[in-house]
Short mmCIF file of C-alpha atoms and ligand atoms in Angstrom, two decimals:
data_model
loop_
_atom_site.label_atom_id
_atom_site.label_comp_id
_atom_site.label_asym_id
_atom_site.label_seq_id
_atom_site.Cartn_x
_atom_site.Cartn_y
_atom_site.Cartn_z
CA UNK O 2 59.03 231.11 169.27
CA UNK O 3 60.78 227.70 169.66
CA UNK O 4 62.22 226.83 166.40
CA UNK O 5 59.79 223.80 164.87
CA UNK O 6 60.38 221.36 162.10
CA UNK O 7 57.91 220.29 159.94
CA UNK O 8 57.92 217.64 157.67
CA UNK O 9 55.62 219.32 154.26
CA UNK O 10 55.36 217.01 151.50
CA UNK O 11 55.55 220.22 149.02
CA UNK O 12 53.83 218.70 145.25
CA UNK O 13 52.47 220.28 143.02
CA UNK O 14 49.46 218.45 141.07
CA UNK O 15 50.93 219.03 138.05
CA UNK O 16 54.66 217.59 138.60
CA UNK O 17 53.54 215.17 141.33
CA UNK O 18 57.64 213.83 141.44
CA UNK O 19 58.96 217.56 142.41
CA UNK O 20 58.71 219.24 145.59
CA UNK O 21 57.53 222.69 144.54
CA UNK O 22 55.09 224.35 146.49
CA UNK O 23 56.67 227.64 148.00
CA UNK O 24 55.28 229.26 150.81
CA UNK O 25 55.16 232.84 151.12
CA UNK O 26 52.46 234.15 153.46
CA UNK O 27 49.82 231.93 155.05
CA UNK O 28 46.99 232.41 152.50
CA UNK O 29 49.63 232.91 149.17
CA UNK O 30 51.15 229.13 148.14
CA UNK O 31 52.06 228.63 144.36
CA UNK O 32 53.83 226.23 142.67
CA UNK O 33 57.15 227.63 141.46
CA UNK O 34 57.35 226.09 138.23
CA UNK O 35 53.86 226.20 137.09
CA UNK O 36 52.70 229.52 139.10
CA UNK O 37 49.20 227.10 140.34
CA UNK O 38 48.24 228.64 143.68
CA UNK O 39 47.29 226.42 146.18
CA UNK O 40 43.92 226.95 148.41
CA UNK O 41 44.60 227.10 152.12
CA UNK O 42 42.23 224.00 152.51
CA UNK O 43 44.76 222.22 150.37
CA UNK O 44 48.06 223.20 152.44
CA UNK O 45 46.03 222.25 156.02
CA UNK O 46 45.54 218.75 154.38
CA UNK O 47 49.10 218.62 153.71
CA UNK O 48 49.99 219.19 156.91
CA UNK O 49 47.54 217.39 158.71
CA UNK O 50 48.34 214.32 156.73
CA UNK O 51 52.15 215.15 157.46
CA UNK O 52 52.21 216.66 160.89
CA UNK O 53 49.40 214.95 162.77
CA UNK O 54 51.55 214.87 165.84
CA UNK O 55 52.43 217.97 166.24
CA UNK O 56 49.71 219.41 165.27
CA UNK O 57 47.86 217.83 167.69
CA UNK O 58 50.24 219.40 170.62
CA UNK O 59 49.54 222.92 168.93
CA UNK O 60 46.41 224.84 169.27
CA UNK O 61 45.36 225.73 166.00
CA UNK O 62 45.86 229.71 166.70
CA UNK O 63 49.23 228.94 166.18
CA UNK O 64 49.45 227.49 162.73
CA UNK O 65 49.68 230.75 160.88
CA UNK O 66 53.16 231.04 163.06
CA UNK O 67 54.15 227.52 162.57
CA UNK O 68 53.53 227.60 158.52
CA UNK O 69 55.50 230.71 158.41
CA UNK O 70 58.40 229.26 160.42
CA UNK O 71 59.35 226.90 157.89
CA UNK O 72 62.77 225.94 157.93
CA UNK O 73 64.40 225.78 154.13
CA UNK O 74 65.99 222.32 155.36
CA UNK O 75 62.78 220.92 154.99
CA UNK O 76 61.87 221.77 151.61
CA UNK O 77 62.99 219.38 149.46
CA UNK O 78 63.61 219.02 145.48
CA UNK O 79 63.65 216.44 143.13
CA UNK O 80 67.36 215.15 143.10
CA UNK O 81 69.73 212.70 142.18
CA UNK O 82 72.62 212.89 145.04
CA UNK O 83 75.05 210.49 144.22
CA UNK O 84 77.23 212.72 142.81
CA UNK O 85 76.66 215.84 145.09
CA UNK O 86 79.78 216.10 147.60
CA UNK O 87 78.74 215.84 151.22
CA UNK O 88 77.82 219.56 152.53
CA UNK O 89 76.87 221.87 155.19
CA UNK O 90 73.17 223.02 155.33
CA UNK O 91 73.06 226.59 154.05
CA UNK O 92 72.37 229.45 156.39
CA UNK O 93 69.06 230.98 155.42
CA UNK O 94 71.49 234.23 155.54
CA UNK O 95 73.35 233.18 152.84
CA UNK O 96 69.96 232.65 150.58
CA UNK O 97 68.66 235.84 151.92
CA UNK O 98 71.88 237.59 150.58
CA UNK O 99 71.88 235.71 147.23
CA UNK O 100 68.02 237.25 146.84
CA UNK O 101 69.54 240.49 147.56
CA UNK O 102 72.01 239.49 144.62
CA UNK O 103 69.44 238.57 142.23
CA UNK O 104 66.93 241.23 142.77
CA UNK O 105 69.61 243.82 142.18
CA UNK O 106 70.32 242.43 138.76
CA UNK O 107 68.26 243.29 135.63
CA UNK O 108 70.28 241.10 133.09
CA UNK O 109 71.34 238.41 134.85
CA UNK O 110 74.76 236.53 133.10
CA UNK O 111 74.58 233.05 134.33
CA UNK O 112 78.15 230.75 134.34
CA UNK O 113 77.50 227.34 135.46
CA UNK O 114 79.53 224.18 135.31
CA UNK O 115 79.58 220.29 136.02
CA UNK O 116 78.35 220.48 139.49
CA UNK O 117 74.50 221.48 138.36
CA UNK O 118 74.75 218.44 136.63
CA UNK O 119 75.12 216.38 138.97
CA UNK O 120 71.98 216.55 140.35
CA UNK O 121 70.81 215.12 137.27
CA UNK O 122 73.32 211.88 137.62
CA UNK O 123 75.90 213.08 136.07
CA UNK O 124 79.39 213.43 138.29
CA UNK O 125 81.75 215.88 137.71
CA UNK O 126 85.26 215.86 137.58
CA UNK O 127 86.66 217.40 141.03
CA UNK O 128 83.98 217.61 143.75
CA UNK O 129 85.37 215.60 146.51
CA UNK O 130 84.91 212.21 147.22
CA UNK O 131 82.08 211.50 144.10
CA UNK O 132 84.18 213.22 141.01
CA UNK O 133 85.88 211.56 138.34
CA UNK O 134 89.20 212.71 139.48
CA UNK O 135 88.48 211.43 143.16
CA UNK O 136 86.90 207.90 142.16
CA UNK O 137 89.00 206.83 138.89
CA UNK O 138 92.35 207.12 137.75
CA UNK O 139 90.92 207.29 134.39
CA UNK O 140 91.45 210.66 132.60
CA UNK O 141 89.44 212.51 129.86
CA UNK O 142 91.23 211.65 126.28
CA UNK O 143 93.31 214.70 125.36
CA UNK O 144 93.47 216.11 121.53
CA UNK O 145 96.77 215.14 120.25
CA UNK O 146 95.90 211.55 121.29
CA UNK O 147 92.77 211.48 119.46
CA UNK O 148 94.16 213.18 116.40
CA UNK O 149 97.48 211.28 116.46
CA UNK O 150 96.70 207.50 117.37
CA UNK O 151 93.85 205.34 115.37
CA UNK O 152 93.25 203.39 118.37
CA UNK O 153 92.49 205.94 120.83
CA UNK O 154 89.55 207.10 118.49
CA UNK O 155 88.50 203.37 117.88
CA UNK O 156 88.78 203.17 121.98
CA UNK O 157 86.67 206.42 122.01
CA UNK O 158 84.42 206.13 120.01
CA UNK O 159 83.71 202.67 121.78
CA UNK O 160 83.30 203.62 125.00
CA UNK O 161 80.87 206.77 123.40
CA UNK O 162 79.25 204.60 121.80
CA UNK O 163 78.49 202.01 125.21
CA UNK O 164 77.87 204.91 127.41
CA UNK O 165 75.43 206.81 124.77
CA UNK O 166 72.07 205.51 125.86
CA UNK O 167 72.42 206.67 129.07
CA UNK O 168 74.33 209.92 128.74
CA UNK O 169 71.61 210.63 126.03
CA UNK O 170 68.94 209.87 128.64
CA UNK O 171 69.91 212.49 131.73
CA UNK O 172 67.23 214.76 132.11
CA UNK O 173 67.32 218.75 133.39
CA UNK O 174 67.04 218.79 137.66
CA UNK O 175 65.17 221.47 139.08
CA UNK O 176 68.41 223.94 138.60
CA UNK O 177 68.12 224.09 135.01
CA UNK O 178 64.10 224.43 135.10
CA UNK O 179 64.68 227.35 137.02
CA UNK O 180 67.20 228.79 134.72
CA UNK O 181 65.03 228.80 132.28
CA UNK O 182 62.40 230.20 134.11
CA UNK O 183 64.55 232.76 134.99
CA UNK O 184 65.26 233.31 131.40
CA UNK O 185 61.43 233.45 130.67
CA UNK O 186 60.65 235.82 133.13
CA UNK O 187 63.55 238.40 131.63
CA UNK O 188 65.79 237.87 134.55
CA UNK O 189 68.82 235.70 133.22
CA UNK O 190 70.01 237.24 129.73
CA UNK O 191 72.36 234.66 129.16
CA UNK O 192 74.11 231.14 129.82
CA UNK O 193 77.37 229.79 129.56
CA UNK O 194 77.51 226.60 130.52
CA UNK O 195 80.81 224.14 130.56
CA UNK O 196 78.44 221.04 130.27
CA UNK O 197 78.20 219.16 126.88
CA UNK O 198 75.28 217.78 128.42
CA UNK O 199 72.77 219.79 126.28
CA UNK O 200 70.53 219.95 130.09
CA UNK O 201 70.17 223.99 129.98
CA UNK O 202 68.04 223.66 126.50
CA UNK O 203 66.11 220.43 127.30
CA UNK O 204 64.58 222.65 130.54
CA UNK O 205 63.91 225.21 127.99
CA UNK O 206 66.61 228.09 128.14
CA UNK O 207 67.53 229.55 125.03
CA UNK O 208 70.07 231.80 125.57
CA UNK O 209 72.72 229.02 125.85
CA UNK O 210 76.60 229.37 125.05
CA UNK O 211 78.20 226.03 125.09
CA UNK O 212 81.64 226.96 125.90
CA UNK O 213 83.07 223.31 125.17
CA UNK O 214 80.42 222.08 122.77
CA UNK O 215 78.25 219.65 122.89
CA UNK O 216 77.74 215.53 122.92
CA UNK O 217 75.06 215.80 120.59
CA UNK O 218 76.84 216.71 117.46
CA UNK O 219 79.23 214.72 115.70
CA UNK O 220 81.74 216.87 113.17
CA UNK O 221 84.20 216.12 110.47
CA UNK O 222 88.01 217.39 111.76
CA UNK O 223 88.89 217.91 107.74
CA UNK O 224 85.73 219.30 106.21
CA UNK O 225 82.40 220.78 106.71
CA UNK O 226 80.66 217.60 107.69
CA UNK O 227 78.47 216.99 110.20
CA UNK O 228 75.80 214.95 111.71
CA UNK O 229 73.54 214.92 115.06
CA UNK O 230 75.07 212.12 117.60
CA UNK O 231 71.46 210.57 117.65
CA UNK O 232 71.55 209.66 113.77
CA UNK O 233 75.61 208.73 114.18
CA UNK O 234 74.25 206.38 116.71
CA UNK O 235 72.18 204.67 114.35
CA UNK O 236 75.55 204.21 111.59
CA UNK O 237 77.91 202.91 114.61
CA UNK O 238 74.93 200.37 115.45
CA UNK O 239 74.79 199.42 111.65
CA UNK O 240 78.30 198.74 111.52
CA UNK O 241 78.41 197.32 115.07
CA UNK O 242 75.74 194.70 115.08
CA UNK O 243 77.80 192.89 117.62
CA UNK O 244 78.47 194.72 120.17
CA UNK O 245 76.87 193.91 123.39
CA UNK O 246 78.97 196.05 125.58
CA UNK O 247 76.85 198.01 128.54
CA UNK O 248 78.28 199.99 131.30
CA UNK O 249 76.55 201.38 134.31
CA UNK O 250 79.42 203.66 134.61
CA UNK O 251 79.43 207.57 133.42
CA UNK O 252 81.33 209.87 133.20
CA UNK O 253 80.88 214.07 132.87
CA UNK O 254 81.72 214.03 128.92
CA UNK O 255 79.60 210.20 128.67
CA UNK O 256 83.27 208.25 128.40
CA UNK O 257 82.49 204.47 130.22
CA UNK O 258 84.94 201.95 130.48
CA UNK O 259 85.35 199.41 128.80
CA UNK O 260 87.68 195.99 128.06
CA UNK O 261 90.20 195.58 125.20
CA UNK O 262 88.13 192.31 123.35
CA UNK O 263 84.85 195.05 122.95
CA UNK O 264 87.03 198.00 122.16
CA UNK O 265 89.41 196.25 119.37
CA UNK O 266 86.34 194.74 117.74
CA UNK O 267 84.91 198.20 117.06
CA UNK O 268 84.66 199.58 113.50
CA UNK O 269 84.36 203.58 113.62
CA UNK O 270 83.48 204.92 110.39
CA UNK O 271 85.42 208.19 108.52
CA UNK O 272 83.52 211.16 107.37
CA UNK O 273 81.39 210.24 104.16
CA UNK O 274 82.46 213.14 102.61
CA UNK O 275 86.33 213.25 102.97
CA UNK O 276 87.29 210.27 104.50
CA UNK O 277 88.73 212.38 107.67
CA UNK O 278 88.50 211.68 111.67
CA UNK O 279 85.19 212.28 113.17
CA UNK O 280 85.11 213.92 116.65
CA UNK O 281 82.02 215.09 118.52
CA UNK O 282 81.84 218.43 118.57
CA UNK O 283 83.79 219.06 122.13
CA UNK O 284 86.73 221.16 123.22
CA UNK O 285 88.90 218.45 124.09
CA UNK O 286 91.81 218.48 126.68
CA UNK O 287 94.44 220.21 125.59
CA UNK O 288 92.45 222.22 123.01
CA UNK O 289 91.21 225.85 123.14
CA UNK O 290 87.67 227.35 123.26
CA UNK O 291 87.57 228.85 119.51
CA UNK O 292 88.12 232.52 119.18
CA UNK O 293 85.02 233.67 117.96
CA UNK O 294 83.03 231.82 120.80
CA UNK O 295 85.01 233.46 123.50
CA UNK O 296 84.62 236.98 121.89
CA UNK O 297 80.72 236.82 121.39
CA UNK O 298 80.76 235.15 125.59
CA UNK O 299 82.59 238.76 126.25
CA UNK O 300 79.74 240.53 123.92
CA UNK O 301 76.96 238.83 126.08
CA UNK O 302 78.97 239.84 129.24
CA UNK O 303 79.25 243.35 128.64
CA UNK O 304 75.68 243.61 128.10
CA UNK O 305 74.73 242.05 131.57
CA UNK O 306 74.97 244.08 134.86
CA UNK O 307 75.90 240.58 136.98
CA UNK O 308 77.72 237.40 136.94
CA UNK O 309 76.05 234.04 138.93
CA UNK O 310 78.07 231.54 138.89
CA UNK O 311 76.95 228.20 139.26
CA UNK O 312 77.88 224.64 140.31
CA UNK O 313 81.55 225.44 139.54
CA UNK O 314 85.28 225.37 140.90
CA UNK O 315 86.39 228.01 137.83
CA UNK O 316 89.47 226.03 138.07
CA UNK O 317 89.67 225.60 134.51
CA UNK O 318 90.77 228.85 132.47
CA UNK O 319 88.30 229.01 129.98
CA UNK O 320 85.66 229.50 132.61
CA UNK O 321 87.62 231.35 134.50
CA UNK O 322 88.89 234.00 132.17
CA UNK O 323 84.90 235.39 132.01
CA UNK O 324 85.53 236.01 136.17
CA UNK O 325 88.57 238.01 134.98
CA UNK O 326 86.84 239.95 132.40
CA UNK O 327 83.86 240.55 134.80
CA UNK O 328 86.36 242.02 137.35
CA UNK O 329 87.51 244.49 134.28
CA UNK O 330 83.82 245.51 133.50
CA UNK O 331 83.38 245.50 137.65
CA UNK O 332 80.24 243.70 137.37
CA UNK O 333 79.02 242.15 140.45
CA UNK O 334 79.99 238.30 141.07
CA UNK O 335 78.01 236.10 143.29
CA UNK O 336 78.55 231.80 143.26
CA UNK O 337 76.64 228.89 144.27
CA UNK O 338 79.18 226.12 144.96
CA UNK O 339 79.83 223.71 147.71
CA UNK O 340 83.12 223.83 147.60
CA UNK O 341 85.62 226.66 147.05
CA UNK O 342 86.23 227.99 143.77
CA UNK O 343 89.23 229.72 141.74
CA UNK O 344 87.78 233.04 141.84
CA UNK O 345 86.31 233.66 145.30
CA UNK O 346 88.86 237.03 145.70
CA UNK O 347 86.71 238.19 143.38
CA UNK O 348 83.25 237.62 144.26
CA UNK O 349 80.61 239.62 146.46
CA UNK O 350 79.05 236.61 147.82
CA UNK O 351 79.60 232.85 147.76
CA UNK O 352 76.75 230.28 148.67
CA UNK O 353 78.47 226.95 149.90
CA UNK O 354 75.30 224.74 148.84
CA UNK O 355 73.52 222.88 146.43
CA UNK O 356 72.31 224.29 143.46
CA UNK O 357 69.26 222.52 143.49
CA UNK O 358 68.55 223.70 147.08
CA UNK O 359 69.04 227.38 146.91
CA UNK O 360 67.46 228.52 143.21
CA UNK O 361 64.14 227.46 143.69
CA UNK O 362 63.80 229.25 147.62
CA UNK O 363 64.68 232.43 145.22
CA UNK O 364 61.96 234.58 144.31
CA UNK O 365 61.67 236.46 141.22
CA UNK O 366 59.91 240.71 141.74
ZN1 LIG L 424 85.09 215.38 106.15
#
């Protein structure tokens, strides 16, 4: 048979912005996220409304061939692609391998990074052409700068502060709803995630390790202290009343940029209980991933039987020392990444795609 393309306009009734209906035979259509099946009647509408000229060249004896000859490239997910570096289509090979991958796992340890992110608006740091590093020749603040110099925190907490509303704002994409479905269903047993986005538990996962921390709580570098970013918001307003700053730009750890007059103006308050440096409660540049957090990322390793990484180069070495570990504990490695990443020698299989493309097109048995 002639290969055919076919534009389906894939909703589902009950997230009518997401392409999610998935296909499997002709009489068995769901809705990956919310399990709805979908009537036959319903699917012919779609594709009458969608495909009136070619149906009209095919008899109708051939539509049970034509649904099932699908092409993935024209299923189509709710996405934000600004950031996403330009890419290859992927092979249908390469998902049918990563199902392979999947189904062979029972506890499913799931490493992801800045590129699932992106999806949801948010660039990343070295994807080619549309990161940080590739687009600015502005660089993430390191620790000893922060702890050293006042006016690198006043600058920082500025530019936090500016770029707040909107980095608070991102929502999960479709590769973090699946995650957590995956999680639901008893597939994925854990997450590590690079991201101080806090995405992974706004879809719903709950096995989450942030390995650098997150945006959304502020801590106290001399004491115990600590408050939610949300409610430190409302105290740098209070004693900010003037600033009018905005920025459309954003950055993977929410950083904007921003000029001297807004930045020198800026009061940042000390911790309430000590009078020390406030910091949000991220692994900085130049610092380490705390002890403890590494050892219990090991624990939650040893009890999975696979690693999927996802939306990640591994360049960095706290990411990358898991890959090493899993290569001790010879788990099986798989990756999702468009480009290449630091530990392909090690891996079984690598998917040069989208996140958002290839998860939902896997199926869960
Ligand atoms: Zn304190």
């Amino acid at each position: 048979m002639s290969a055919i393309t076919i534009k389906i306009s894939n909703h589902c009734v009950s997230f009518p912005n997401m392409f999610l209906l998935k296909q499997i035979q002709y009489h068995k259509v769901f809705c990956k996220l919310c399990h709805h099946r979908y009537c036959t009647t319903y699917v012919n509408k779609l594709f009458s409304s969608n495909n009136s000229n070619q149906f009209s060249r095919d008899a109708a004896s051939n539509r049970h061939d034509f649904i099932n000859n699908i092409s993935y490239s024209t299923l189509k997910y709710c996405s934000n692609l600004a950031f996403v570096p330009r890419h290859e289509p992927c092979s249908n090979r390469h998902i049918e391998d990563l199902q392979e991958f999947v189904d062979n796992s029972k506890k499913l340890f799931v490493l992801t990074g800045a590129g699932i992110s992106t999806e949801s608006g948010i660039p990343d740091y070295r994807s080619e052409g549309v990161g940080l590093y590739a687009t600015s020749t502005k660089r993430p603040v390191q620790i000893k700068e922060f702890i050293s110099n006042a006016s690198v925190r006043q600058s920082y907490w500025a530019r936090n502060y500016v770029g707040w509303s909107r980095f608070s704002s991102f929502k999960p994409n479709i590769t973090h709803i699946t995650l957590a479905q995956w999680e639901q269903h008893g597939k994925v047993s854990h997450i590590v995630t690079q991201n101080v986005d806090t995405l992974h538990q706004k879809a719903g996962s709950i096995n989450v390790t942030e390995l650098h921390g997150s945006l959304h709580d502020v801590r106290c570098m001399q004491c115990q202290y600590s408050i939610s970013r949300t409610q430190f918001h409302h105290t740098l307003s209070s004693l900010n009343p003037r600033m009018a700053a905005q920025s459309q730009d954003i950055r993977p750890d929410g950083d904007v940029e921003l000029v001297q007059d807004d930045v020198s103006r800026f009061v940042v308050p000390c911790c309430p209980s000590c009078g020390g440096f406030l910091k949000p409660h991220v692994v900085f540049f130049g610092d380490n991933v705390p002890r403890a957090r590494v050892e219990a990322v090991k624990e939650q390793l040893r009890q999975s039987d696979a690693l999927l990484a996802l939306g990640s180069s591994l360049q960095v070495y706290s990411a990358y020392r898991f890959i090493l570990y899993a290569a001790e504990l010879k788990l099986p490695m798989a990756a999702v990444n468009i480009g290449l990443t630091r530990a392909d020698a090690h891996l079984s299989l690598r998917v040069p795609a989208r996140c958002g493309h290839v998860l939902p097109l896997i199926t869960l048995r």
